[in-house]
Amino acid sequence: MIRILFFGPVAERVQMRETQIVFTAGMRLQDVVASLGAQHPQAFDIVSFTAVNQAQVKDMQLPLNDGDEIAFMAKFSGG
Amino acid sequence: MIRILFFGPVAERVQMRETQIVFTAGMRLQDVVASLGAQHPQAFDIVSFTAVNQAQVKDMQLPLNDGDEIAFMAKFSGG
Amino acid sequence: MTNPVRIQQEDFSQDAEIAALKAVSKRIGGIATFLGCARDFSEGRDVSEIGFEAYGSMALAEMNKLRSEAIARFSLLEARIVHRVTNVRAGDNIVFIAAAAEHRAAAFDACRWIIDELKQRVPIWKKETTPQGESWVTQHP
Amino acid sequence: MTNPVRIQQEDFSQDAEIAALKAVSKRIGGIATFLGCARDFSEGRDVSEIGFEAYGSMALAEMNKLRSEAIARFSLLEARIVHRVTNVRAGDNIVFIAAAAEHRAAAFDACRWIIDELKQRVPIWKKETTPQGESWVTQHP
């Protein structure tokens, strides 16, 4: 399983804070983005950062591993 | 009377913190500086600032008034 | 002694943070701090409440990285970063940064750098409650 | 409420100063502070004690002027300046500056400006006690 997390403004648009998708061999980050982005286009409009296992990732070709935690995040507004 | 104040490193070299000099008509700041500077040359070597009535003065031609308070001060080192 | 990097609901005390900072070194000559507070006004609207949400594990990891980078980059003797994640009202504390160095220039430079970087790098989001309703403070990408 | 500009022997509390600062406005978004501390080491010498002496009436007048100038120059909502004049040891507080503004840039700029100007303009002198004896910290003109 891949664990997907949403926070703040993105969670509000997806209308959930967390979901899971089944891991399949050869899966890449872009596969998850394409699949979730098609289901929740309004939420992905404001996604500015993607993290895999709590570290920011820019390369959408990143191969995933079973058990990975992915977060799709809007621009930060802390501080 | 003109009241003369010394602080910190200047007071240490003059070996006093305060003195008075008699006011005479037409007295200017430079008269006080010349008189005290001749008595305490080592102290006046480190005088960087002069204040008359708590305000810094650069013009040594400043006419004095009876009752003025003059301070001869080394470079500040607060903070 | 509390951890120098924390995300917490409860308020913090500057005196306690400074005491913990000073305990690390007797070489500290200057401590620059930044305290971010909730304002009652933002972009022309009255704000009655601000709520925060964090990606906690990543936010804490990023804040720890920020502290280590700041210490190395500005030769700090110590630094602390505390961010509240809760609902706050006007005047309440939100974030506290403290940077301690031998001399003041490094302390100021580091403190400013940490808060600037925190806003860019730490996954925390802010929602403002105004008479017009609630809205997340976020720019479009 | 204590005066926002003070010269005093006794120590001060950051929490108390910040509370007094915040009481002035609900528009404050950022507070930058600078805390100057006594170090145990200065220009290669161990320092066991630092003593301060001030031209009190002039120092207070200059600090009040500094505060007013900073508020006008950086559009601050409030500012506080406290300087101790007493004998201190390593780790003890010497000076505290706090600058409060709507946004952090002005608070940082003002806080730094105030401490830089204070060192230039406020008649206070520092004497360090080292194993080699006491010496005033002063440069020749």
XYZ file of C-alpha atoms in Angstrom:
440
model
C 0.000 0.000 0.000
C 1.000 3.627 -0.603
C -0.253 6.046 2.032
C -1.434 9.413 0.682
C -1.714 12.470 2.954
C -3.495 15.789 2.399
C -3.271 18.863 4.614
C -4.932 22.238 5.036
C -6.238 23.754 1.797
C -5.590 20.599 -0.255
C -7.388 18.387 2.294
C -10.322 20.790 2.161
C -10.609 20.425 -1.624
C -10.063 16.659 -1.677
C -12.478 16.399 1.239
C -10.309 13.874 3.005
C -7.068 13.919 4.940
C -5.721 10.528 4.026
C -6.214 7.684 1.561
C -4.376 4.594 0.386
C -3.653 3.237 -3.040
C -2.500 -0.234 -3.922
C 1.193 -0.490 -4.740
C 2.052 -2.153 -8.042
C 5.524 -3.078 -9.241
C 7.212 -0.331 -11.292
C 4.935 2.371 -9.932
C 6.306 5.903 -10.201
C 5.311 9.116 -8.479
C 3.798 10.458 -11.705
C 1.364 7.512 -11.834
C -0.049 8.524 -8.445
C -0.188 12.204 -9.436
C -1.991 11.382 -12.696
C -4.525 9.127 -11.028
C -5.339 11.379 -8.053
C -5.073 14.551 -10.131
C -7.770 13.280 -12.495
C -10.080 12.533 -9.561
C -9.446 15.811 -7.731
C -8.430 18.435 -10.322
C -9.400 21.415 -8.126
C -7.249 20.176 -5.278
C -4.248 19.480 -7.522
C -4.543 23.018 -8.948
C -3.095 24.282 -5.667
C -0.540 21.535 -5.082
C 2.897 23.190 -5.028
C 4.952 20.621 -3.138
C 5.107 16.846 -3.094
C 6.899 14.892 -0.397
C 7.750 11.192 -0.338
C 8.541 9.881 3.134
C 8.683 13.429 4.581
C 11.213 14.697 2.057
C 10.339 17.050 -0.781
C 10.556 15.465 -4.249
C 10.699 17.297 -7.560
C 11.379 14.381 -9.906
C 8.004 12.868 -10.811
C 9.826 9.861 -12.322
C 10.785 8.731 -8.796
C 10.127 4.976 -8.428
C 7.923 4.203 -5.444
C 8.229 1.420 -2.902
C 5.524 -0.433 -1.086
C 4.779 1.377 2.174
C 5.826 4.852 0.952
C 4.081 7.903 2.424
C 3.245 10.631 -0.119
C 1.975 14.115 0.763
C 0.500 16.599 -1.727
C 0.782 20.092 -0.322
C -0.249 23.672 -1.106
C 2.206 26.534 -0.571
C 3.166 26.782 3.059
C 1.852 29.635 5.180
C 3.363 28.986 8.599
C 5.318 31.435 10.705
C 29.157 78.344 38.483
C 29.689 75.874 35.684
C 29.331 72.244 36.734
C 31.825 69.846 35.116
C 31.173 66.081 35.002
C 33.549 63.200 34.242
C 32.588 59.562 33.725
C 34.213 56.158 33.381
C 37.655 56.250 31.780
C 37.872 60.059 31.829
C 36.911 60.226 35.518
C 39.600 57.652 36.232
C 42.276 59.806 34.575
C 41.087 63.102 36.082
C 40.759 61.305 39.408
C 37.469 63.002 40.143
C 33.894 62.714 38.965
C 32.811 66.298 39.262
C 34.182 69.803 39.697
C 33.006 73.370 39.358
C 34.501 76.396 37.705
C 33.492 80.009 38.199
C 31.414 81.451 35.385
C 32.670 84.688 33.874
C 30.843 86.833 31.338
C 31.658 85.936 27.722
C 32.945 82.483 28.633
C 32.955 79.980 25.784
C 33.229 76.201 25.779
C 36.752 76.389 24.384
C 37.878 78.371 27.449
C 36.811 75.506 29.722
C 38.399 72.899 27.436
C 41.700 74.845 27.312
C 41.840 75.337 31.063
C 40.891 71.771 32.086
C 42.822 70.214 29.187
C 46.023 71.886 30.394
C 45.493 70.534 33.920
C 44.550 67.001 32.808
C 46.181 66.343 29.418
C 46.045 62.526 29.766
C 42.333 62.606 30.458
C 41.607 64.965 27.572
C 43.553 62.674 25.218
C 40.618 60.276 25.369
C 37.800 62.834 25.341
C 35.715 62.198 22.218
C 32.422 63.828 23.114
C 31.448 66.972 24.928
C 27.924 67.648 26.148
C 26.466 70.877 27.462
C 23.282 70.396 29.429
C 22.978 66.743 28.340
C 23.208 67.500 24.609
C 26.273 66.796 22.513
C 28.091 69.910 21.306
C 30.666 70.081 18.511
C 31.093 73.856 18.254
C 33.740 74.834 20.802
C 32.808 78.508 20.269
C 29.509 77.891 22.077
C 28.867 80.685 24.597
C 28.214 79.330 28.094
C 25.674 80.446 30.637
C 25.910 80.480 34.393
C 24.632 77.151 35.730
C 25.519 75.089 32.632
C 26.441 71.429 33.073
C 29.354 70.264 30.912
C 30.436 66.626 30.493
C 33.704 65.489 28.911
C 33.332 61.909 27.713
C 35.402 59.092 26.211
C 33.964 56.976 23.394
C 30.887 55.148 24.568
C 31.001 51.408 25.169
C 27.492 50.533 26.295
C 25.263 47.847 24.868
C 15.387 21.276 29.489
C 12.918 21.441 26.586
C 13.944 20.444 23.087
C 15.342 23.415 21.090
C 13.020 22.607 18.147
C 9.356 22.051 18.911
C 5.868 22.084 17.427
C 3.300 22.458 20.175
C -0.232 23.588 20.950
C 0.568 25.404 24.172
C 2.092 28.856 24.499
C 5.792 29.310 25.300
C 7.772 31.646 27.548
C 10.554 33.829 26.167
C 12.257 33.785 29.552
C 12.297 29.973 29.587
C 13.553 29.769 25.986
C 16.310 32.313 26.635
C 17.372 30.558 29.833
C 17.647 27.256 27.931
C 19.587 28.987 25.142
C 22.046 30.594 27.554
C 22.645 27.344 29.432
C 24.537 26.062 26.371
C 27.437 28.561 26.407
C 29.085 31.361 28.377
C 30.477 32.800 25.141
C 27.121 34.264 24.041
C 27.349 38.031 23.512
C 24.137 38.587 21.561
C 20.791 36.874 21.181
C 18.420 37.955 18.420
C 14.859 36.712 18.603
C 11.786 36.881 16.429
C 8.302 36.465 17.821
C 5.476 36.107 15.309
C 2.051 37.095 16.667
C -1.526 36.866 15.422
C -2.829 40.204 14.100
C -6.456 41.284 14.112
C -6.171 42.449 10.534
C -4.860 40.884 7.324
C -5.066 42.121 3.739
C -7.902 44.500 4.545
C -10.045 42.022 6.489
C -10.700 41.696 10.200
C -9.417 38.399 11.521
C -11.007 36.940 14.650
C -9.103 33.664 14.768
C -6.191 31.929 13.029
C -5.916 28.150 12.930
C -2.786 26.200 12.049
C -2.286 22.757 10.632
C 1.062 21.015 10.142
C 2.456 17.932 8.473
C 3.964 17.243 11.874
C 6.722 14.708 11.179
C 8.011 16.550 8.110
C 7.665 19.985 9.727
C 9.723 18.924 12.729
C 12.379 17.339 10.489
C 12.598 20.538 8.389
C 12.825 22.731 11.495
C 15.643 20.588 12.883
C 17.456 20.838 9.535
C 16.941 24.611 9.526
C 18.427 24.929 13.028
C 21.494 22.857 12.114
C 22.023 24.759 8.868
C 21.720 28.108 10.658
C 24.201 27.089 13.364
C 26.746 26.032 10.717
C 26.124 28.902 8.314
C 26.279 31.730 10.876
C 28.631 30.102 13.456
C 25.917 30.307 16.095
C 26.487 29.052 19.606
C 22.861 27.893 19.819
C 19.434 28.380 18.216
C 15.837 27.525 19.080
C 12.693 27.299 16.924
C 9.213 26.828 18.398
C 5.992 26.892 16.341
C 2.514 26.610 17.778
C -0.090 24.572 15.923
C -3.472 25.452 17.407
C -6.122 28.174 17.122
C -4.969 31.635 18.140
C -6.513 35.090 18.482
C -5.094 38.598 18.053
C -2.015 39.106 20.183
C -1.336 35.399 20.692
C 2.108 33.965 20.018
C 2.610 31.832 16.891
C 6.316 31.294 16.340
C 9.526 31.986 18.243
C 13.053 31.953 16.840
C 16.160 32.674 18.880
C 19.741 32.806 17.582
C 22.705 33.186 19.934
C 26.186 34.180 18.765
C 29.371 35.737 20.088
C 28.503 38.996 18.336
C 25.244 40.587 17.316
C 25.605 40.681 13.513
C 25.575 36.897 13.204
C 22.677 36.598 15.649
C 20.546 39.059 13.649
C 21.459 37.571 10.264
C 20.702 34.043 11.450
C 17.403 34.891 13.142
C 16.119 36.610 10.010
C 17.344 33.805 7.766
C 15.626 31.167 9.910
C 12.207 32.824 9.848
C 12.482 33.554 6.097
C 13.442 29.924 5.388
C 10.840 28.539 7.793
C 8.088 30.244 5.820
C 9.415 28.673 2.604
C 10.332 25.206 3.821
C 8.201 24.087 6.748
C 4.858 22.413 5.905
C 2.467 24.428 8.050
C -0.745 26.080 6.828
C -2.763 28.927 8.260
C -6.526 29.435 8.082
C -8.014 32.824 8.941
C -11.521 33.307 10.306
C -13.043 36.615 9.198
C -16.617 38.019 9.156
C -16.766 36.606 5.579
C -15.989 33.081 6.783
C -12.903 30.906 6.966
C -10.182 30.868 4.357
C -6.809 29.189 3.996
C -3.940 31.600 3.520
C -2.409 30.215 0.366
C -1.236 31.540 -2.931
C -1.903 29.667 -6.138
C 1.234 27.975 -7.488
C 3.222 49.104 33.247
C 6.941 49.893 33.278
C 8.374 52.717 31.187
C 9.412 51.545 27.684
C 12.848 53.182 28.092
C 14.774 52.465 31.263
C 18.241 52.410 32.817
C 18.257 50.152 35.849
C 20.452 48.031 38.091
C 18.114 45.066 38.358
C 17.607 42.357 35.756
C 14.567 42.385 33.453
C 12.173 39.737 32.149
C 11.651 39.234 28.432
C 8.143 37.954 29.111
C 7.256 41.126 31.020
C 8.764 43.379 28.336
C 6.962 41.538 25.527
C 3.652 41.646 27.425
C 4.021 45.408 27.875
C 4.928 45.806 24.197
C 1.931 43.798 23.013
C -0.487 45.690 25.248
C -0.040 48.722 22.974
C -1.531 47.250 19.764
C -3.405 44.293 18.299
C -1.863 45.042 14.900
C 1.562 43.621 15.839
C 2.592 40.790 13.511
C 6.288 40.588 14.356
C 8.515 41.472 17.280
C 12.298 41.440 16.862
C 14.379 41.592 20.003
C 18.044 41.864 20.823
C 19.458 40.747 24.141
C 23.061 41.659 24.887
C 24.770 39.411 27.433
C 28.065 39.434 29.293
C 30.619 37.036 27.802
C 33.398 35.322 29.721
C 35.892 36.221 27.000
C 36.770 39.445 25.181
C 39.617 40.181 22.760
C 41.574 37.180 23.932
C 41.229 37.775 27.651
C 39.111 36.036 30.258
C 36.575 38.395 31.775
C 35.255 37.686 35.268
C 33.102 40.774 35.674
C 31.872 43.754 33.668
C 30.885 47.009 35.324
C 28.853 49.781 33.699
C 28.702 53.486 34.346
C 26.296 55.929 32.690
C 25.748 59.645 32.412
C 22.230 58.848 33.554
C 20.211 61.921 32.598
C 21.795 62.214 29.146
C 21.697 58.443 28.514
C 17.988 58.290 29.263
C 17.291 61.314 27.062
C 19.272 59.754 24.180
C 17.517 56.401 24.586
C 14.111 58.105 24.502
C 15.160 59.997 21.356
C 16.372 56.726 19.804
C 13.045 55.030 20.526
C 11.043 57.895 18.990
C 13.284 58.069 15.943
C 13.039 54.301 15.412
C 9.235 54.335 15.694
C 9.004 57.120 13.088
C 11.711 55.796 10.774
C 10.496 52.177 10.612
C 6.747 52.760 11.228
C 6.909 50.677 14.372
C 3.849 50.067 16.511
C 5.992 50.116 19.673
C 9.584 49.762 20.884
C 11.336 49.243 24.220
C 14.949 49.817 25.294
C 16.283 48.698 28.682
C 19.954 48.972 29.730
C 21.352 47.717 33.008
C 23.999 49.781 34.796
C 25.541 47.548 37.430
C 28.204 44.825 37.712
C 27.480 41.668 35.729
C 29.108 38.284 35.210
C 29.193 35.877 32.255
C 25.696 35.066 31.073
C 24.039 38.045 32.740
C 21.763 40.350 30.768
C 23.057 43.807 29.831
C 20.705 45.359 27.296
C 17.325 44.536 25.798
C 15.792 46.049 22.664
C 12.397 45.106 21.284
C 10.789 46.455 18.106
C 7.205 45.611 17.165
C 5.767 46.139 13.687
C 2.990 44.871 11.458
C 5.518 42.844 9.468
C 8.837 41.314 10.338
C 11.183 43.221 7.998
C 10.562 46.547 9.755
C 10.873 44.913 13.184
C 14.272 43.385 12.306
C 15.600 46.537 10.623
C 14.531 48.710 13.546
C 15.895 46.419 16.249
C 19.290 46.285 14.589
C 19.316 50.018 13.963
C 18.496 50.775 17.603
C 21.311 48.660 19.053
C 23.814 50.001 16.495
C 22.814 53.595 17.277
C 22.695 52.971 21.032
C 26.339 51.938 20.985
C 27.230 55.161 19.141
C 24.984 57.644 20.899
C 24.252 56.637 24.492
C 26.797 57.727 27.138
C 27.475 54.450 28.908
C 30.913 52.977 29.595
C 32.005 49.437 30.300
C 34.882 48.261 32.486
C 36.104 44.668 32.254
C 37.737 42.797 35.120
C 40.309 40.266 33.878
C 43.145 38.344 35.558
C 45.367 41.272 34.456
C 43.199 43.766 36.366
C 40.430 46.183 35.466
C 40.291 48.147 32.242
C 37.794 50.479 30.615
C 36.646 49.342 27.206
C 37.374 52.412 25.166
C 39.067 53.246 21.926
C 41.237 56.286 21.595
C 39.568 59.069 19.596
